Coordinates of N, CA and C in Angstrom, one line a residue:
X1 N 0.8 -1.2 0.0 CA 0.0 0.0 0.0 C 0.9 1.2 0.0
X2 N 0.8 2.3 -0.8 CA 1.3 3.2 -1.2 C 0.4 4.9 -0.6
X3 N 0.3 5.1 1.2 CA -0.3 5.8 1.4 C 0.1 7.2 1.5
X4 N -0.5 8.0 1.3 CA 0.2 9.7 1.2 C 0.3 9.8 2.6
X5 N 0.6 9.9 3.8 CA 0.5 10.4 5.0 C 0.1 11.6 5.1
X6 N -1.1 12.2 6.3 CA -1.7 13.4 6.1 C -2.2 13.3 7.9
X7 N -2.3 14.7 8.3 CA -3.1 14.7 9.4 C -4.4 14.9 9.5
X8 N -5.1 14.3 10.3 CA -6.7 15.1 10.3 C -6.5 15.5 11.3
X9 N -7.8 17.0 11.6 CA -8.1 17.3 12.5 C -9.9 17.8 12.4
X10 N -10.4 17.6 13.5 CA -11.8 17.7 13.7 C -12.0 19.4 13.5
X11 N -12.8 19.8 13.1 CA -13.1 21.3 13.3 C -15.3 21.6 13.3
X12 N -15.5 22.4 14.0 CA -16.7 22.9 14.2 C -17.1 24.0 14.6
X13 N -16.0 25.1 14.2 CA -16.0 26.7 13.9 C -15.7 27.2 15.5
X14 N -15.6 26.1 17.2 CA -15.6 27.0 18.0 C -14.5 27.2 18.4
X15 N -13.8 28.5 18.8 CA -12.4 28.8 19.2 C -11.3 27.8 19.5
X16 N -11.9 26.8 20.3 CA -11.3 26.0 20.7 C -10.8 24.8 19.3
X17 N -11.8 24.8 18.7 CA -10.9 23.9 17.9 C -10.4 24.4 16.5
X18 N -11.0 26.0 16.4 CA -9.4 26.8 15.8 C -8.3 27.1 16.3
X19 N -8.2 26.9 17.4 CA -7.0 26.5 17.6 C -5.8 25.2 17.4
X20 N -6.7 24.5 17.9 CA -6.4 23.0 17.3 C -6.1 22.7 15.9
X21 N -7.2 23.1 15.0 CA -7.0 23.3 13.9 C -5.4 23.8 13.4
X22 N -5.0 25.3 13.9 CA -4.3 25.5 13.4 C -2.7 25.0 13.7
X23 N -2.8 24.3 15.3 CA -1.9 23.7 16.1 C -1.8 22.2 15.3
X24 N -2.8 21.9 14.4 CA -2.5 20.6 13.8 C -1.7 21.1 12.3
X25 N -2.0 22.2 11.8 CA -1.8 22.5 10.3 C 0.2 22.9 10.7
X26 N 0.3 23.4 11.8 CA 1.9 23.9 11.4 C 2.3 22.6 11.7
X27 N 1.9 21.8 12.6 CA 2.8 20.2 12.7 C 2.6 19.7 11.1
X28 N 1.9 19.9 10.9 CA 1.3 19.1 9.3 C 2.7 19.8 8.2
X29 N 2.8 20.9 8.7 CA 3.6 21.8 7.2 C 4.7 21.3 7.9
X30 N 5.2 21.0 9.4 CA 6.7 20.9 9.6 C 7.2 19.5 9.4
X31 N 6.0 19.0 9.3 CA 6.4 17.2 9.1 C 6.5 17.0 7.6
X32 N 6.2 18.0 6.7 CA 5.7 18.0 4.9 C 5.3 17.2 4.5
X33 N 3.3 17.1 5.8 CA 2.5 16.4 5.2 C 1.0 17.1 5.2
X34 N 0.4 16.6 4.3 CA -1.0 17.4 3.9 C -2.1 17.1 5.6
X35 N -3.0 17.8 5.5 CA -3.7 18.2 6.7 C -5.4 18.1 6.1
X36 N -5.7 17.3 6.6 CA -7.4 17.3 6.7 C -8.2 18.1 7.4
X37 N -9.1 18.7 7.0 CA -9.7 19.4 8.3 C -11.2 18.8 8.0
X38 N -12.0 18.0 9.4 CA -12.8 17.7 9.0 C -14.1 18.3 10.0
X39 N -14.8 18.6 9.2 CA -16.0 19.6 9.8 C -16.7 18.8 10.3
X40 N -17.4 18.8 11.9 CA -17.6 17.7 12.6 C -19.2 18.3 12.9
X41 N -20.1 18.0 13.3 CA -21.2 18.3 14.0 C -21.8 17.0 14.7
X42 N -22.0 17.8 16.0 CA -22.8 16.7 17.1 C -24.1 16.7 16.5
X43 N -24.8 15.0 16.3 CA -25.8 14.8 16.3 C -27.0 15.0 17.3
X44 N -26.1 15.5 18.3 CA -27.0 15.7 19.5 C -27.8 17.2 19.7
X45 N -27.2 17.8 18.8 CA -27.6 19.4 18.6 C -28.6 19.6 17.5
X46 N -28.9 18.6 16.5 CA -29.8 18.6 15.4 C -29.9 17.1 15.5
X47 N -30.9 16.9 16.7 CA -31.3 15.7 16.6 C -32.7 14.9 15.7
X48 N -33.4 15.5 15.4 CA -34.1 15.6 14.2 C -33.9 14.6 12.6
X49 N -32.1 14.9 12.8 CA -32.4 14.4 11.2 C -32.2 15.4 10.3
X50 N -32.8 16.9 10.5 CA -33.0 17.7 9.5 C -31.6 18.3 9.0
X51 N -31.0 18.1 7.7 CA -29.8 18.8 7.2 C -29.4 20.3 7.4
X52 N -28.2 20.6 8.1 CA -27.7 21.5 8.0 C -27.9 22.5 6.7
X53 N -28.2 23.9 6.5 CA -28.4 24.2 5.6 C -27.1 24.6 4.7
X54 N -27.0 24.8 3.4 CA -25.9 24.9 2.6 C -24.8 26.0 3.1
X55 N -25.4 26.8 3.9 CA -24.9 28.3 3.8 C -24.0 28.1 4.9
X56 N -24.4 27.5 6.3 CA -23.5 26.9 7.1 C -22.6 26.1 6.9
X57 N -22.7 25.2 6.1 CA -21.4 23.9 5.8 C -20.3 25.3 5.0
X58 N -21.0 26.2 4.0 CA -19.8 27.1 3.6 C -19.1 27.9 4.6
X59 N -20.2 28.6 5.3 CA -19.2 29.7 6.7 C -18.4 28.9 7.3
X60 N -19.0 27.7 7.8 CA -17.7 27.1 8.5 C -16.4 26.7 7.6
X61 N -16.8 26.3 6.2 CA -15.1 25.4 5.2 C -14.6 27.1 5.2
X62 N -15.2 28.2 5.5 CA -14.6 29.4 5.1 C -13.6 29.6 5.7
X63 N -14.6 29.4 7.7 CA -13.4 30.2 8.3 C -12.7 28.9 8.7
X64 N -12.5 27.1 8.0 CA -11.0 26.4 8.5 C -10.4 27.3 7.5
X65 N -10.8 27.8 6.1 CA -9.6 28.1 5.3 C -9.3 28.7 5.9
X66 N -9.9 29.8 6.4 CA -9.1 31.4 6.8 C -7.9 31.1 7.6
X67 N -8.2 29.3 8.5 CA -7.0 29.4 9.5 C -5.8 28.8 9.0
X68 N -6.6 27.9 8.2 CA -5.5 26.9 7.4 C -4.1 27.7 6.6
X69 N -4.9 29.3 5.7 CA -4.3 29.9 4.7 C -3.1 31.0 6.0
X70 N -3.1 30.7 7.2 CA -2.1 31.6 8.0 C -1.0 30.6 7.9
X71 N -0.8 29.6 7.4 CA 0.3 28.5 7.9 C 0.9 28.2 6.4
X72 N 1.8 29.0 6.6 CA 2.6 28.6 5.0 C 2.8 27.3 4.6
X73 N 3.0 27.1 3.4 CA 3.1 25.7 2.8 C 2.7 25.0 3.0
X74 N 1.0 25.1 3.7 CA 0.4 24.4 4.2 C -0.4 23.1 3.1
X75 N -0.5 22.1 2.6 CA -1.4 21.8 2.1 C -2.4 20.8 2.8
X76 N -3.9 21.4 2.0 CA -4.9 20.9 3.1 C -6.2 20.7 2.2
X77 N -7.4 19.8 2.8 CA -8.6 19.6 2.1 C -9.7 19.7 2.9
X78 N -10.5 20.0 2.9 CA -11.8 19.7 4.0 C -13.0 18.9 3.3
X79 N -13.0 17.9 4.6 CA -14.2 17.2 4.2 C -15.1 17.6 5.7
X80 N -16.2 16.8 4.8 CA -17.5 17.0 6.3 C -18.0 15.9 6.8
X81 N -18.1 16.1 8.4 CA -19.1 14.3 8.4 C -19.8 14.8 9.0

């Protein structure tokens, strides 16, 4: 198996895990490996079922970029679960 090595880290737009976020992105650039950020939501807050609307899934990929794009030579992708 021929895997790219990459970090993930959880993100859900609150302070605390932009920090994290970004504490995961400079280890990611110092180790010169790509960085996952993956946008997390408790099912316990939209217990329902009913989908997040489009507009939120963007604010939040907005602001990992905004943290991700502080960390030079960063490379990175965001997914959602």
């Amino acid at each position: 198996m021929n895997a790219t090595p990459f970090i993930a880290a959880g993100y859900d737009g609150s302070p605390d895990s932009g920090k994290a976020l970004s504490w995961a992105a400079k280890i990611a650039s110092l180790r010169q490996e790509a960085i996952v950020a993956t946008i997390v939501v408790d099912p316990k807050e939209n217990p329902r079922g009913v989908a997040w609307p489009e507009s939120w899934w963007a604010e939040i990929e907005d602001s990992a970029r905004g943290i991700l794009s502080t960390v030079p030579g960063s490379e990175y992708r965001i997914a959602r679960h």
